[in-house]
Amino acid sequence: MIMRENDMLEKEEIFSKVLRAGRRTYFFDVRATKADDYYITITESKKFTEEDGSFHFKKHKIYLYKEDFTAFEEILSEMTAYVLNHKGEEVISERHQKDFKKEFTTEKTEDETPSTSSFTDVDFDDI
């Protein structure tokens, strides 16, 4: 089977938005399938700097199809609301606060232990 070079490349973006967030950049792209239907790709690109000053990017991509939009949007809204309701909008981390003191604990509470029935381990490097 012979494939043309164009068939192996992803189709050109139809509509795009970029979110720059520190070392990370998020690309939101609307693309077309071969049947000319639309889907979304979300790409996270993260810059890594080597000791010699050179750098490289690691990219992770999610493909989101129309049949999953409603459920994806509902879960994303629920998760973001949960985080904001429980922790507020202030960023709490070593990187963002110079006086941040990390507390170490060896015990996990029941709330911190993920349930295997509702948790799926996904490795986006495989995509």
mmCIF file with all atom_site columns, N, CA and C in Angstrom, residues 114-124 126:
data_model
loop_
_atom_site.group_PDB
_atom_site.id
_atom_site.type_symbol
_atom_site.label_atom_id
_atom_site.label_alt_id
_atom_site.label_comp_id
_atom_site.label_asym_id
_atom_site.label_entity_id
_atom_site.label_seq_id
_atom_site.pdbx_PDB_ins_code
_atom_site.Cartn_x
_atom_site.Cartn_y
_atom_site.Cartn_z
_atom_site.occupancy
_atom_site.B_iso_or_equiv
_atom_site.pdbx_formal_charge
_atom_site.auth_seq_id
_atom_site.auth_comp_id
_atom_site.auth_asym_id
_atom_site.auth_atom_id
_atom_site.pdbx_PDB_model_num
ATOM 1  N N  . PRO A 1 114 ? -6.945  6.468 45.582 1.00 0.00 ? 114 PRO A N  1
ATOM 2  C CA . PRO A 1 114 ? -7.835  6.345 44.420 1.00 0.00 ? 114 PRO A CA 1
ATOM 3  C C  . PRO A 1 114 ? -8.534  4.991 44.397 1.00 0.00 ? 114 PRO A C  1
ATOM 4  N N  . SER A 1 115 ? -9.778  5.027 44.035 1.00 0.00 ? 115 SER A N  1
ATOM 5  C CA . SER A 1 115 ? -10.550 3.802 43.890 1.00 0.00 ? 115 SER A CA 1
ATOM 6  C C  . SER A 1 115 ? -10.226 3.185 42.541 1.00 0.00 ? 115 SER A C  1
ATOM 7  N N  . THR A 1 116 ? -9.875  1.912 42.549 1.00 0.00 ? 116 THR A N  1
ATOM 8  C CA . THR A 1 116 ? -9.538  1.261 41.282 1.00 0.00 ? 116 THR A CA 1
ATOM 9  C C  . THR A 1 116 ? -10.761 1.082 40.405 1.00 0.00 ? 116 THR A C  1
ATOM 10 N N  . SER A 1 117 ? -11.953 1.122 40.997 1.00 0.00 ? 117 SER A N  1
ATOM 11 C CA . SER A 1 117 ? -13.147 0.956 40.183 1.00 0.00 ? 117 SER A CA 1
ATOM 12 C C  . SER A 1 117 ? -13.468 2.206 39.371 1.00 0.00 ? 117 SER A C  1
ATOM 13 N N  . SER A 1 118 ? -13.008 3.380 39.831 1.00 0.00 ? 118 SER A N  1
ATOM 14 C CA . SER A 1 118 ? -13.314 4.599 39.087 1.00 0.00 ? 118 SER A CA 1
ATOM 15 C C  . SER A 1 118 ? -12.070 5.284 38.544 1.00 0.00 ? 118 SER A C  1
ATOM 16 N N  . PHE A 1 119 ? -10.930 4.603 38.568 1.00 0.00 ? 119 PHE A N  1
ATOM 17 C CA . PHE A 1 119 ? -9.677  5.199 38.129 1.00 0.00 ? 119 PHE A CA 1
ATOM 18 C C  . PHE A 1 119 ? -9.094  4.397 36.991 1.00 0.00 ? 119 PHE A C  1
ATOM 19 N N  . THR A 1 120 ? -8.690  5.093 35.945 1.00 0.00 ? 120 THR A N  1
ATOM 20 C CA . THR A 1 120 ? -8.036  4.445 34.815 1.00 0.00 ? 120 THR A CA 1
ATOM 21 C C  . THR A 1 120 ? -6.663  5.050 34.657 1.00 0.00 ? 120 THR A C  1
ATOM 22 N N  . ASP A 1 121 ? -5.632  4.218 34.638 1.00 0.00 ? 121 ASP A N  1
ATOM 23 C CA . ASP A 1 121 ? -4.266  4.692 34.467 1.00 0.00 ? 121 ASP A CA 1
ATOM 24 C C  . ASP A 1 121 ? -3.996  4.801 32.976 1.00 0.00 ? 121 ASP A C  1
ATOM 25 N N  . VAL A 1 122 ? -3.765  6.028 32.486 1.00 0.00 ? 122 VAL A N  1
ATOM 26 C CA . VAL A 1 122 ? -3.548  6.262 31.071 1.00 0.00 ? 122 VAL A CA 1
ATOM 27 C C  . VAL A 1 122 ? -2.184  6.868 30.879 1.00 0.00 ? 122 VAL A C  1
ATOM 28 N N  . ASP A 1 123 ? -1.419  6.341 29.944 1.00 0.00 ? 123 ASP A N  1
ATOM 29 C CA . ASP A 1 123 ? -0.101  6.882 29.626 1.00 0.00 ? 123 ASP A CA 1
ATOM 30 C C  . ASP A 1 123 ? -0.196  7.542 28.260 1.00 0.00 ? 123 ASP A C  1
ATOM 31 N N  . PHE A 1 124 ? -0.193  8.888 28.229 1.00 0.00 ? 124 PHE A N  1
ATOM 32 C CA . PHE A 1 124 ? -0.385  9.621 26.992 1.00 0.00 ? 124 PHE A CA 1
ATOM 33 C C  . PHE A 1 124 ? 0.828   9.567 26.079 1.00 0.00 ? 124 PHE A C  1
ATOM 34 N N  . ASP A 1 126 ? 1.906   6.977 24.883 1.00 0.00 ? 126 ASP A N  1
ATOM 35 C CA . ASP A 1 126 ? 1.592   5.915 23.928 1.00 0.00 ? 126 ASP A CA 1
ATOM 36 C C  . ASP A 1 126 ? 0.775   6.410 22.750 1.00 0.00 ? 126 ASP A C  1
#
